[in-house]
Short mmCIF file of C-alpha atoms and ligand atoms in Angstrom, two decimals:
data_model
loop_
_atom_site.label_atom_id
_atom_site.label_comp_id
_atom_site.label_asym_id
_atom_site.label_seq_id
_atom_site.Cartn_x
_atom_site.Cartn_y
_atom_site.Cartn_z
CA MET A 128 -25.51 -12.61 -26.53
CA GLU A 129 -22.48 -12.65 -24.28
CA LEU A 130 -19.22 -10.96 -25.21
CA GLY A 131 -16.37 -10.41 -22.78
CA GLY A 132 -18.66 -10.99 -19.80
CA LEU A 133 -21.26 -8.42 -20.98
CA GLU A 134 -24.69 -8.96 -22.53
CA PHE A 135 -25.49 -7.36 -25.90
CA SER A 136 -28.68 -7.48 -27.95
CA VAL A 137 -27.91 -8.40 -31.55
CA GLN A 138 -30.05 -8.24 -34.70
CA ALA A 139 -28.80 -10.26 -37.67
CA GLU A 140 -30.05 -12.93 -40.04
CA ARG A 141 -27.72 -15.49 -38.56
CA VAL A 142 -25.02 -15.60 -35.91
CA GLU A 143 -22.15 -18.02 -35.46
CA GLU A 144 -19.28 -18.17 -33.02
CA THR A 145 -15.74 -17.50 -34.16
CA LEU A 146 -12.39 -17.17 -32.42
CA GLY A 147 -12.50 -13.92 -30.44
CA GLY A 148 -16.12 -13.04 -31.14
CA TYR A 149 -19.03 -13.74 -33.47
CA LEU A 150 -19.75 -13.68 -37.16
CA LEU A 151 -23.04 -11.95 -37.98
CA HIS A 152 -24.69 -12.44 -41.37
CA GLY A 153 -27.01 -10.11 -43.25
CA ARG A 154 -26.87 -6.85 -45.17
CA SER A 155 -28.04 -4.95 -42.14
CA VAL A 156 -26.99 -5.80 -38.59
CA GLN A 157 -27.39 -3.98 -35.30
CA VAL A 158 -25.90 -4.32 -31.83
CA GLY A 159 -27.33 -2.58 -28.77
CA HIS A 160 -24.72 -1.23 -26.34
CA PRO A 161 -24.77 0.24 -22.82
CA PHE A 162 -21.92 2.74 -23.29
CA GLY A 163 -24.00 5.83 -24.08
CA ARG A 164 -22.29 8.81 -25.70
CA SER A 165 -18.75 7.50 -25.43
CA MET A 166 -16.06 7.54 -28.12
CA PHE A 167 -16.44 6.16 -31.65
CA PHE A 168 -13.60 4.57 -33.63
CA LYS A 169 -14.10 6.21 -36.99
CA HIS A 170 -12.52 4.65 -40.04
CA GLY A 171 -12.61 7.08 -42.97
CA TRP A 172 -13.22 5.80 -46.46
CA GLN A 173 -9.91 6.25 -48.26
CA SER A 174 -6.22 6.89 -47.54
CA TRP A 175 -6.64 10.59 -46.76
CA SER A 176 -9.93 10.34 -44.84
CA GLU A 177 -9.87 10.72 -41.08
CA ALA A 178 -9.32 7.64 -38.92
CA ALA A 179 -9.51 8.50 -35.22
CA TRP A 180 -11.50 8.22 -32.01
CA VAL A 181 -14.23 10.88 -32.10
CA SER A 182 -16.77 11.81 -29.44
CA LEU A 183 -20.40 10.73 -29.75
CA ARG A 184 -21.27 13.74 -27.54
CA GLU A 185 -20.93 16.07 -30.50
CA SER A 186 -22.68 15.74 -33.85
CA PRO A 187 -20.39 15.08 -36.83
CA LYS A 188 -19.36 18.32 -38.54
CA PRO A 189 -19.43 18.23 -42.35
CA ILE A 190 -16.21 19.12 -44.15
CA LEU A 191 -16.82 22.53 -45.76
CA PRO A 192 -18.12 23.14 -48.35
CA PRO A 193 -19.56 19.59 -48.36
CA GLU A 194 -20.61 19.42 -52.02
CA ARG A 195 -17.15 20.44 -53.20
CA ARG A 196 -14.89 18.11 -51.20
CA PRO A 197 -15.39 14.63 -52.70
CA GLN A 198 -11.68 13.92 -52.35
CA CYS A 199 -11.71 14.11 -48.53
CA ASP A 200 -14.03 11.26 -47.50
CA ASP A 201 -16.96 9.27 -48.89
CA PRO A 202 -19.21 11.99 -50.40
CA ALA A 203 -22.27 9.71 -50.00
CA TYR A 204 -22.14 10.50 -46.26
CA ALA A 205 -20.77 14.06 -46.33
CA LEU A 206 -23.93 15.41 -44.69
CA SER A 207 -24.74 12.42 -42.47
CA PRO A 208 -26.00 13.52 -39.04
CA VAL A 209 -24.76 10.19 -37.59
CA HIS A 210 -21.18 9.21 -36.79
CA GLY A 211 -19.98 6.53 -39.15
CA GLY A 212 -17.07 5.02 -40.97
CA SER A 213 -16.22 2.79 -43.86
CA GLY A 214 -16.24 -0.99 -43.42
CA LEU A 215 -15.69 -1.01 -39.70
CA GLY A 216 -16.21 0.92 -36.50
CA GLY A 217 -16.27 0.61 -32.75
CA VAL A 218 -17.57 2.15 -29.57
CA GLU A 219 -15.41 2.62 -26.50
CA GLY A 220 -16.59 0.35 -23.68
CA TYR A 221 -15.43 -0.07 -20.11
CA GLU A 222 -11.76 0.22 -19.13
CA GLY A 223 -10.41 0.91 -22.59
CA GLN A 224 -12.20 -2.04 -24.21
CA MET A 225 -13.96 -1.61 -27.54
CA LEU A 226 -17.15 -3.00 -28.99
CA PHE A 227 -16.19 -3.64 -32.60
CA LEU A 228 -18.10 -4.35 -35.78
CA GLY A 229 -16.35 -4.86 -39.10
CA ALA A 230 -17.49 -6.17 -42.49
CA LEU A 231 -15.41 -8.85 -44.18
CA ARG A 232 -16.19 -7.50 -47.67
CA PRO A 233 -15.85 -3.99 -49.13
CA GLY A 234 -18.91 -1.78 -49.65
CA ALA A 235 -20.14 -1.51 -46.08
CA ARG A 236 -20.65 1.23 -43.50
CA VAL A 237 -20.67 1.12 -39.70
CA GLU A 238 -22.51 3.81 -37.74
CA ALA A 239 -22.89 4.45 -34.04
CA ASP A 240 -25.08 6.44 -31.69
CA ARG A 241 -25.61 6.34 -27.93
CA LEU A 242 -27.66 3.12 -28.16
CA PHE A 243 -26.52 1.10 -31.17
CA LEU A 244 -23.63 0.09 -33.36
CA LYS A 245 -25.06 -0.61 -36.82
CA GLY A 246 -23.73 -2.17 -40.00
CA GLN A 247 -25.17 -1.61 -43.47
CA ALA A 248 -23.75 -3.29 -46.58
CA GLU A 249 -24.40 -3.02 -50.32
CA HIS A 250 -24.45 -6.81 -50.57
CA ASP A 251 -24.36 -9.83 -48.30
CA THR A 252 -21.31 -9.96 -46.10
CA PRO A 253 -20.21 -11.61 -42.89
CA TRP A 254 -19.50 -9.15 -40.06
CA PHE A 255 -17.05 -9.65 -37.22
CA LEU A 256 -18.41 -8.62 -33.83
CA ALA A 257 -16.13 -8.51 -30.81
CA TYR A 258 -15.56 -6.85 -27.46
CA GLY A 259 -12.02 -6.51 -26.13
CA ALA A 260 -8.77 -4.57 -26.19
CA PRO A 261 -8.66 -2.54 -29.46
CA GLN A 262 -5.36 -4.06 -30.58
CA GLU A 263 -6.57 -7.63 -30.07
CA VAL A 264 -9.92 -7.08 -31.70
CA LEU A 265 -8.38 -5.30 -34.71
CA GLY A 266 -5.70 -7.99 -34.92
CA ARG A 267 -8.31 -10.70 -35.16
CA TYR A 268 -10.31 -8.66 -37.69
CA ALA A 269 -7.20 -8.34 -39.87
CA GLU A 270 -6.77 -12.13 -39.77
CA LEU A 271 -10.33 -12.60 -40.95
CA LEU A 272 -9.94 -9.98 -43.71
CA ALA A 273 -6.87 -11.84 -44.95
CA THR A 274 -9.07 -14.88 -45.60
CA THR A 275 -11.73 -12.96 -47.58
CA LEU A 276 -9.57 -10.39 -49.43
CA GLY A 277 -6.20 -12.10 -49.64
CA VAL A 278 -2.73 -10.83 -48.79
CA ARG A 279 0.08 -10.28 -51.31
CA PRO A 280 3.44 -11.86 -50.52
CA GLN A 281 5.15 -9.61 -48.04
CA GLY A 282 8.80 -8.98 -47.44
CA ALA A 283 9.99 -5.65 -46.10
CA ALA A 284 8.67 -2.57 -47.90
CA PRO A 285 11.20 -0.92 -50.25
CA ARG A 286 13.03 2.26 -49.20
CA VAL A 287 11.74 5.02 -51.44
CA TRP A 288 12.91 8.41 -52.62
CA CYS A 289 9.85 10.28 -53.93
CA SER A 290 10.01 13.64 -55.72
CA TRP A 291 6.84 15.19 -54.27
CA TYR A 292 7.59 16.75 -50.87
CA GLY A 293 10.72 18.62 -52.00
CA HIS A 294 10.24 19.96 -55.51
CA TYR A 295 6.47 19.30 -55.71
CA ARG A 296 5.24 19.82 -59.29
CA ASP A 297 8.38 21.74 -60.26
CA ILE A 298 10.32 18.78 -61.62
CA SER A 299 12.26 18.24 -64.83
CA GLU A 300 14.61 15.72 -66.35
CA GLU A 301 17.55 17.93 -65.47
CA ARG A 302 16.50 18.34 -61.84
CA LEU A 303 15.87 14.63 -61.38
CA LEU A 304 19.25 13.74 -62.88
CA GLN A 305 20.78 16.03 -60.28
CA VAL A 306 18.83 14.19 -57.57
CA LEU A 307 19.96 10.82 -58.91
CA ALA A 308 23.56 11.96 -58.73
CA GLY A 309 23.07 13.06 -55.13
CA LEU A 310 21.44 9.76 -54.17
CA GLN A 311 24.66 7.84 -54.93
CA GLY A 312 25.79 6.22 -51.72
CA LEU A 313 22.41 6.46 -49.99
CA PRO A 314 20.71 3.07 -49.53
CA PHE A 315 17.44 3.70 -51.38
CA GLU A 316 15.75 0.99 -53.41
CA VAL A 317 13.14 2.99 -55.36
CA PHE A 318 13.46 6.30 -57.22
CA GLN A 319 9.88 7.50 -57.67
CA ILE A 320 8.92 10.39 -59.95
CA ASP A 321 5.75 12.07 -58.66
CA ASP A 322 3.21 14.52 -60.12
CA GLY A 323 4.67 16.99 -62.63
CA TRP A 324 6.01 14.75 -65.42
CA GLN A 325 2.75 14.36 -67.35
CA GLN A 326 1.13 16.58 -69.97
CA ASN A 327 -2.14 16.78 -68.08
CA ILE A 328 -4.22 14.83 -65.57
CA GLY A 329 -5.60 12.27 -68.01
CA ASP A 330 -2.84 12.71 -70.63
CA TRP A 331 -0.11 10.44 -69.31
CA GLU A 332 2.66 11.39 -71.70
CA PRO A 333 5.82 13.29 -70.71
CA ASN A 334 5.63 17.09 -70.89
CA ALA A 335 8.26 19.48 -72.28
CA ASN A 336 10.33 19.28 -69.06
CA PHE A 337 11.10 15.67 -69.93
CA PRO A 338 12.53 16.00 -73.46
CA SER A 339 14.22 12.58 -73.50
CA GLY A 340 11.06 10.70 -72.53
CA MET A 341 10.30 8.71 -69.41
CA SER A 342 12.25 5.58 -70.30
CA PHE A 343 15.42 7.69 -70.27
CA LEU A 344 15.03 8.47 -66.55
CA ALA A 345 13.88 4.93 -65.77
CA LEU A 346 17.06 3.60 -67.38
CA ARG A 347 19.26 6.08 -65.54
CA ALA A 348 17.71 5.07 -62.21
CA GLN A 349 18.08 1.42 -63.04
CA ALA A 350 21.71 1.85 -64.04
CA GLN A 351 22.24 3.15 -60.51
CA GLY A 352 20.66 0.05 -58.98
CA LEU A 353 17.34 1.78 -58.24
CA ILE A 354 13.86 0.53 -59.11
CA PRO A 355 12.21 3.19 -61.30
CA GLY A 356 8.91 4.43 -59.85
CA LEU A 357 6.21 6.63 -61.37
CA TRP A 358 3.13 8.46 -60.05
CA LEU A 359 -0.10 8.51 -62.00
CA ALA A 360 -3.79 9.01 -61.31
CA PRO A 361 -5.32 6.55 -63.77
CA PHE A 362 -8.99 6.98 -62.86
CA ILE A 363 -9.32 10.76 -63.26
CA ALA A 364 -8.97 13.45 -65.92
CA ARG A 365 -9.26 17.22 -66.06
CA PRO A 366 -11.80 18.76 -68.43
CA SER A 367 -8.89 20.32 -70.36
CA SER A 368 -7.25 16.94 -71.05
CA ARG A 369 -7.26 15.44 -74.52
CA LEU A 370 -8.69 12.32 -72.94
CA PHE A 371 -11.78 14.10 -71.68
CA GLN A 372 -12.19 16.14 -74.85
CA ALA A 373 -12.07 13.00 -76.99
CA HIS A 374 -14.24 10.82 -74.74
CA PRO A 375 -16.64 12.82 -72.57
CA ASP A 376 -18.87 9.72 -72.64
CA TRP A 377 -16.26 7.69 -70.70
CA PHE A 378 -16.85 9.65 -67.52
CA LEU A 379 -19.00 8.96 -64.50
CA ARG A 380 -22.35 10.76 -64.40
CA ASP A 381 -25.13 10.94 -61.82
CA GLU A 382 -28.76 9.85 -62.26
CA GLN A 383 -29.52 13.21 -63.96
CA GLY A 384 -26.76 12.65 -66.50
CA GLU A 385 -24.54 15.36 -65.00
CA LEU A 386 -20.80 14.70 -64.75
CA VAL A 387 -19.72 13.73 -61.23
CA LEU A 388 -17.08 16.09 -59.80
CA ALA A 389 -14.30 13.87 -58.39
CA GLY A 390 -12.30 16.59 -56.64
CA ASN A 391 -11.80 20.34 -56.45
CA ASN A 392 -8.02 20.62 -56.76
CA TRP A 393 -6.46 21.33 -60.21
CA GLY A 394 -9.60 23.36 -60.88
CA GLY A 395 -11.75 20.21 -60.72
CA TYR A 396 -11.63 16.84 -62.47
CA TYR A 397 -13.85 13.92 -63.40
CA ALA A 398 -13.80 10.15 -62.80
CA LEU A 399 -13.72 7.44 -65.44
CA ASP A 400 -16.53 4.90 -65.53
CA VAL A 401 -14.24 1.92 -65.07
CA THR A 402 -16.97 -0.57 -65.98
CA LEU A 403 -16.94 0.57 -69.67
CA PRO A 404 -15.04 -1.88 -71.90
CA ALA A 405 -13.39 1.00 -73.83
CA VAL A 406 -12.14 2.50 -70.54
CA GLN A 407 -10.83 -0.87 -69.44
CA ASP A 408 -8.90 -1.24 -72.72
CA TRP A 409 -7.45 2.25 -72.27
CA LEU A 410 -6.44 1.51 -68.64
CA TYR A 411 -4.81 -1.75 -69.59
CA ARG A 412 -2.79 -0.09 -72.34
CA LEU A 413 -1.82 2.82 -70.06
CA ILE A 414 -0.35 0.48 -67.44
CA GLN A 415 1.43 -1.55 -70.11
CA THR A 416 2.85 1.67 -71.56
CA VAL A 417 4.40 2.86 -68.29
CA ARG A 418 5.62 -0.67 -67.67
CA GLY A 419 7.14 -0.60 -71.14
CA TRP A 420 8.99 2.62 -70.22
CA GLY A 421 10.69 0.56 -67.50
CA PHE A 422 8.78 1.53 -64.36
CA ARG A 423 8.43 -1.27 -61.82
CA TYR A 424 6.91 0.71 -58.92
CA LEU A 425 3.67 2.57 -59.55
CA LYS A 426 2.17 5.07 -57.13
CA LEU A 427 -1.46 4.98 -58.23
CA ASP A 428 -3.19 8.05 -56.86
CA PHE A 429 -6.71 9.50 -56.52
CA LEU A 430 -8.01 5.96 -56.80
CA PHE A 431 -11.21 6.66 -54.82
CA ALA A 432 -12.58 8.36 -57.95
CA ALA A 433 -13.43 4.97 -59.48
CA ALA A 434 -15.67 4.23 -56.48
CA LEU A 435 -17.61 7.51 -56.30
CA PRO A 436 -21.40 7.35 -56.31
CA GLY A 437 -22.79 7.53 -59.86
CA LYS A 438 -24.55 5.61 -62.59
CA ARG A 439 -22.21 3.11 -64.25
CA HIS A 440 -22.38 1.11 -67.46
CA LEU A 441 -22.49 -2.09 -65.40
CA GLU A 442 -24.65 -2.39 -62.32
CA LEU A 443 -21.82 -3.29 -59.96
CA SER A 444 -21.68 -1.73 -56.53
CA ARG A 445 -19.20 1.14 -56.57
CA GLU A 446 -16.53 -0.63 -54.49
CA GLU A 447 -16.87 -3.75 -56.65
CA ALA A 448 -16.40 -1.58 -59.75
CA TYR A 449 -13.27 -0.14 -58.13
CA ARG A 450 -11.89 -3.51 -57.12
CA GLU A 451 -12.42 -4.94 -60.61
CA ALA A 452 -10.54 -1.98 -62.12
CA LEU A 453 -7.70 -2.49 -59.65
CA ARG A 454 -7.64 -6.18 -60.56
CA LEU A 455 -7.29 -5.18 -64.22
CA ILE A 456 -4.40 -2.86 -63.35
CA ARG A 457 -2.71 -5.67 -61.46
CA GLU A 458 -3.11 -7.91 -64.47
CA ALA A 459 -1.68 -5.29 -66.83
CA ALA A 460 1.23 -4.51 -64.48
CA GLY A 461 2.11 -8.12 -63.74
CA GLU A 462 2.79 -9.73 -60.40
CA GLU A 463 6.28 -8.32 -59.94
CA VAL A 464 5.45 -4.62 -60.30
CA TYR A 465 5.03 -2.92 -56.91
CA LEU A 466 1.69 -1.12 -56.69
CA LEU A 467 1.28 1.60 -54.07
CA ALA A 468 -2.35 2.68 -53.75
CA CYS A 469 -2.93 6.29 -52.65
CA GLY A 470 -6.17 8.18 -52.07
CA ALA A 471 -7.53 4.64 -52.16
CA PRO A 472 -10.62 3.07 -50.56
CA ILE A 473 -9.03 0.96 -47.83
CA LEU A 474 -10.79 -2.40 -47.66
CA ALA A 475 -11.45 -2.59 -51.41
CA SER A 476 -7.69 -2.30 -52.12
CA ILE A 477 -6.49 -5.11 -49.88
CA GLY A 478 -5.08 -8.20 -51.55
CA LEU A 479 -4.45 -6.45 -54.88
CA VAL A 480 -1.83 -3.84 -54.01
CA ASP A 481 1.52 -4.14 -52.25
CA GLY A 482 1.46 -0.83 -50.41
CA LEU A 483 -1.31 1.46 -49.23
CA ARG A 484 -1.12 5.09 -48.08
CA ILE A 485 -2.80 5.14 -44.69
CA GLY A 486 -3.14 8.88 -44.07
CA PRO A 487 -3.29 12.32 -45.67
CA ASP A 488 -0.20 14.08 -47.03
CA VAL A 489 2.52 15.17 -44.66
CA ALA A 490 4.00 18.63 -45.11
CA PRO A 491 7.12 20.42 -43.89
CA TYR A 492 4.95 22.04 -41.19
CA TRP A 493 3.02 20.65 -38.24
CA ASP A 494 -0.61 21.74 -38.52
CA ASN A 495 -3.05 22.87 -41.19
CA GLU A 496 -5.30 24.80 -38.82
CA ASP A 497 -7.28 26.72 -41.43
CA ARG A 498 -8.64 23.56 -42.96
CA ARG A 499 -8.67 21.39 -39.83
CA VAL A 500 -10.44 23.82 -37.49
CA PHE A 501 -12.37 26.26 -39.66
CA LEU A 502 -13.37 23.91 -42.49
CA HIS A 503 -13.63 20.79 -40.22
CA ASP A 504 -11.24 19.12 -42.62
CA PRO A 505 -8.66 16.78 -41.07
CA THR A 506 -7.33 15.72 -44.50
CA GLY A 507 -5.23 18.77 -45.43
CA PRO A 508 -1.47 18.28 -45.76
CA SER A 509 0.27 18.48 -42.37
CA ALA A 510 2.52 16.33 -40.22
CA TYR A 511 -0.12 16.27 -37.48
CA ASN A 512 -3.02 15.14 -39.70
CA ALA A 513 -0.84 12.44 -41.29
CA LEU A 514 0.37 11.19 -37.90
CA ARG A 515 -3.11 11.07 -36.38
CA THR A 516 -4.85 9.12 -39.13
CA SER A 517 -1.89 6.83 -39.84
CA LEU A 518 -1.66 5.80 -36.17
CA HIS A 519 -5.27 4.59 -36.30
CA ARG A 520 -4.58 2.49 -39.39
CA LEU A 521 -1.56 0.56 -38.18
CA TRP A 522 -3.76 -2.49 -37.56
CA LEU A 523 -3.61 -2.98 -41.37
CA ARG A 524 0.07 -3.98 -41.17
CA PRO A 525 -0.53 -7.75 -41.48
CA LEU A 526 -2.49 -7.15 -44.70
CA VAL A 527 -0.46 -4.67 -46.74
CA HIS A 528 2.62 -2.43 -46.51
CA THR A 529 1.30 0.60 -44.64
CA ASP A 530 2.72 3.89 -45.97
CA PRO A 531 2.38 6.82 -43.53
CA ASP A 532 3.95 9.14 -46.15
CA VAL A 533 7.45 10.58 -46.24
CA VAL A 534 9.68 11.77 -43.43
CA PHE A 535 12.00 14.77 -43.45
CA PHE A 536 15.68 14.92 -42.59
CA ARG A 537 16.27 18.36 -44.07
CA SER A 538 16.15 21.55 -42.03
CA ARG A 539 16.18 23.63 -45.23
CA TYR A 540 12.69 24.74 -46.38
CA ASN A 541 11.22 23.08 -43.31
CA LEU A 542 9.18 24.47 -40.42
CA LEU A 543 9.12 21.18 -38.49
CA THR A 544 11.19 21.19 -35.30
CA PRO A 545 13.78 18.43 -34.82
CA ALA A 546 11.38 16.70 -32.39
CA GLN A 547 8.54 16.87 -34.94
CA ARG A 548 10.80 15.44 -37.63
CA ALA A 549 11.80 12.67 -35.22
CA VAL A 550 8.21 11.66 -34.49
CA LEU A 551 7.53 11.19 -38.22
CA GLN A 552 10.70 9.11 -38.50
CA ASP A 553 9.53 6.90 -35.62
CA LEU A 554 6.07 6.58 -37.17
CA ALA A 555 7.67 5.30 -40.38
CA LEU A 556 9.70 2.76 -38.38
CA VAL A 557 6.61 1.35 -36.65
CA ALA A 558 4.58 1.44 -39.89
CA GLY A 559 7.42 -0.38 -41.65
CA PHE A 560 7.58 1.93 -44.68
CA LYS A 561 10.52 4.30 -45.19
CA ALA A 562 10.37 7.13 -47.68
CA THR A 563 11.66 10.68 -48.03
CA SER A 564 11.53 13.48 -50.60
CA ASP A 565 14.50 15.48 -49.37
CA PRO A 566 16.60 16.51 -52.38
CA PRO A 567 20.07 15.25 -51.39
CA GLU A 568 21.63 18.62 -52.15
CA TRP A 569 19.43 20.23 -49.46
CA LEU A 570 20.92 18.07 -46.71
CA ASP A 571 23.98 19.08 -44.72
CA GLY A 572 26.56 16.43 -43.87
CA GLU A 573 24.98 15.53 -40.54
CA GLU A 574 21.47 15.27 -42.00
CA ARG A 575 22.68 13.07 -44.82
CA GLU A 576 24.41 10.77 -42.32
CA ALA A 577 21.27 10.61 -40.16
CA LEU A 578 19.17 9.72 -43.23
CA ARG A 579 21.60 6.99 -44.22
CA ALA A 580 21.61 5.46 -40.73
CA TRP A 581 17.81 5.58 -40.53
CA LEU A 582 17.45 3.87 -43.92
CA LEU A 583 19.70 1.04 -42.80
CA TYR A 584 18.12 0.69 -39.35
CA SER A 585 15.73 -2.25 -39.02
CA PRO A 586 14.79 -2.35 -35.36
CA ALA A 587 12.58 -4.84 -33.55
CA VAL A 588 9.24 -3.05 -33.16
CA GLU A 589 6.69 -4.07 -30.59
CA GLN A 590 3.36 -2.40 -29.91
CA THR A 591 2.88 -2.07 -26.16
CA GLY A 592 -0.37 -0.06 -26.07
CA PRO A 593 -2.78 1.79 -28.36
CA TYR A 594 -0.19 4.54 -28.99
CA THR A 595 2.98 3.14 -27.42
CA PHE A 596 5.72 1.13 -29.05
CA SER A 597 9.06 -0.26 -28.15
CA ILE A 598 11.60 0.37 -30.94
CA ASP A 599 14.64 -1.78 -30.14
CA GLY A 600 13.87 -1.29 -26.44
CA ARG A 601 13.31 2.49 -26.77
CA GLU A 602 9.84 3.46 -25.50
CA VAL A 603 7.97 5.68 -27.93
CA ASP A 604 4.67 7.26 -26.93
CA PHE A 605 2.86 8.91 -29.84
CA SER A 606 -0.12 9.96 -27.72
CA ARG A 607 1.62 13.09 -26.47
CA TRP A 608 1.57 14.41 -30.06
CA LEU A 609 -2.17 13.89 -30.44
C1 LIG B 702 0.58 14.85 -56.16
C2 LIG B 702 0.20 14.46 -54.75
C3 LIG B 702 1.23 13.51 -54.09
C4 LIG B 702 0.71 13.07 -52.75
C5 LIG B 702 -0.67 12.44 -52.89
C6 LIG B 702 -1.60 13.43 -53.55
O1 LIG B 702 -7.37 17.07 -51.91
N1 LIG B 702 -6.43 17.49 -52.59
O2 LIG B 702 -6.50 18.58 -53.16
C7 LIG B 702 -5.25 16.73 -52.64
C8 LIG B 702 -4.20 17.13 -53.47
C9 LIG B 702 -3.04 16.39 -53.51
C10 LIG B 702 -2.92 15.26 -52.72
C11 LIG B 702 -3.95 14.87 -51.91
C12 LIG B 702 -5.12 15.59 -51.86
O3 LIG B 702 -1.75 14.54 -52.72
O4 LIG B 702 -1.18 12.05 -51.65
O5 LIG B 702 1.60 12.15 -52.13
O6 LIG B 702 1.44 12.39 -54.91
O7 LIG B 702 -1.08 13.84 -54.81
O8 LIG B 702 -0.34 15.75 -56.69
#
């Protein structure tokens, strides 16, 4: 068939024309291309997974050690010898054009080699096929996804203070009260407590550092005009948790009956089988509990765990199982609670959450060379890794608030240069999501003023090229950082 003046051979059950390209039907589709070993637009599975242009000249390198890194990208393809991505993918054509294939339902994979772009789905789905400028093609794809997955009502994203990238797990009621005091006069809208408040991963009750309980801090934030926010990882539990000890049968197992390892941090943890009615009851009550404490912004983390390969109680595909669990959480939370999905499968989250983390964690340093180069792992915390993947996910902006993670204004405890801090601040402006973790008492007067001005700044943003933007007339080129 003809696309953008070029001929392509297409295999599908059925083909129909659509604005900007074609819709292919069938679980398995294939498009022949003449571009040889060019570049592949890889779209990693979940928030932290790599999204970038990678070369088809080199074989994909597995993240090391592959069997122990399920939290980096889809473990089903950890050892795949073929370049591929989740839901969508593209091959670089002539003069910066891209041949694009993207599924309109979750649970699909797109692979490429020097001859073909191939789509494979767990169930029937329409696919969008197009050839054109990456921005245009991805823009049209986003429009089509909006019709199949839905879009939640969108105003501007809230301005968030998050406790993670300053104090990390070392938080307490006392420390957070000190932060709240320091936030007076800064135009934040959400005060979000991150990892460190809970008794264990799986036991979502306050630990001894929070003697007055979580509703106490929620009330204090609210009294200051801030929306109380809370981090939790509802789909996972550590083996030491009371939850796991009481219900080992609630957890995802493989065909051999062995527990599925969901990640290697925290000494390892397991994933709930979210298709079990007892697990669904527990999840519903958990979300209602934190809502009852007063939290109206939930950062739901490590969500990919619900969609890991394994044998479930119900025979749903894994991304369907995930999406149903997310739907249940939405129901328990109510329409007005802001849900930020993190470590989340991308397509399967759209339409159910308000915000979506679109890259790995930032850090107060530029690169994470040990993991990136020696372990082939582009998901380790670093400003560079976060910038790179987030930039390749900005096409999601019409569908969900895109969170590129926090920015830094502090120079204290920070190895980022002023220019590196500025590029993260600009990324947040173009992504449309502003957050920081700087404890106010770490900022000097000038830094505090700069943070305040940035929070209040709502510039006109226009994308002028794949990596170039105009921010209120100021040209910003992110490509020089890549
Ligand atoms: C809290 C953090 C923050 C952060 C999240 C998430 O692969 N890992 O070992 C891994 C650990 C932590 C992590 C991501 C990956 O960060 O993105 O914002 O909430 O959890 O523990």
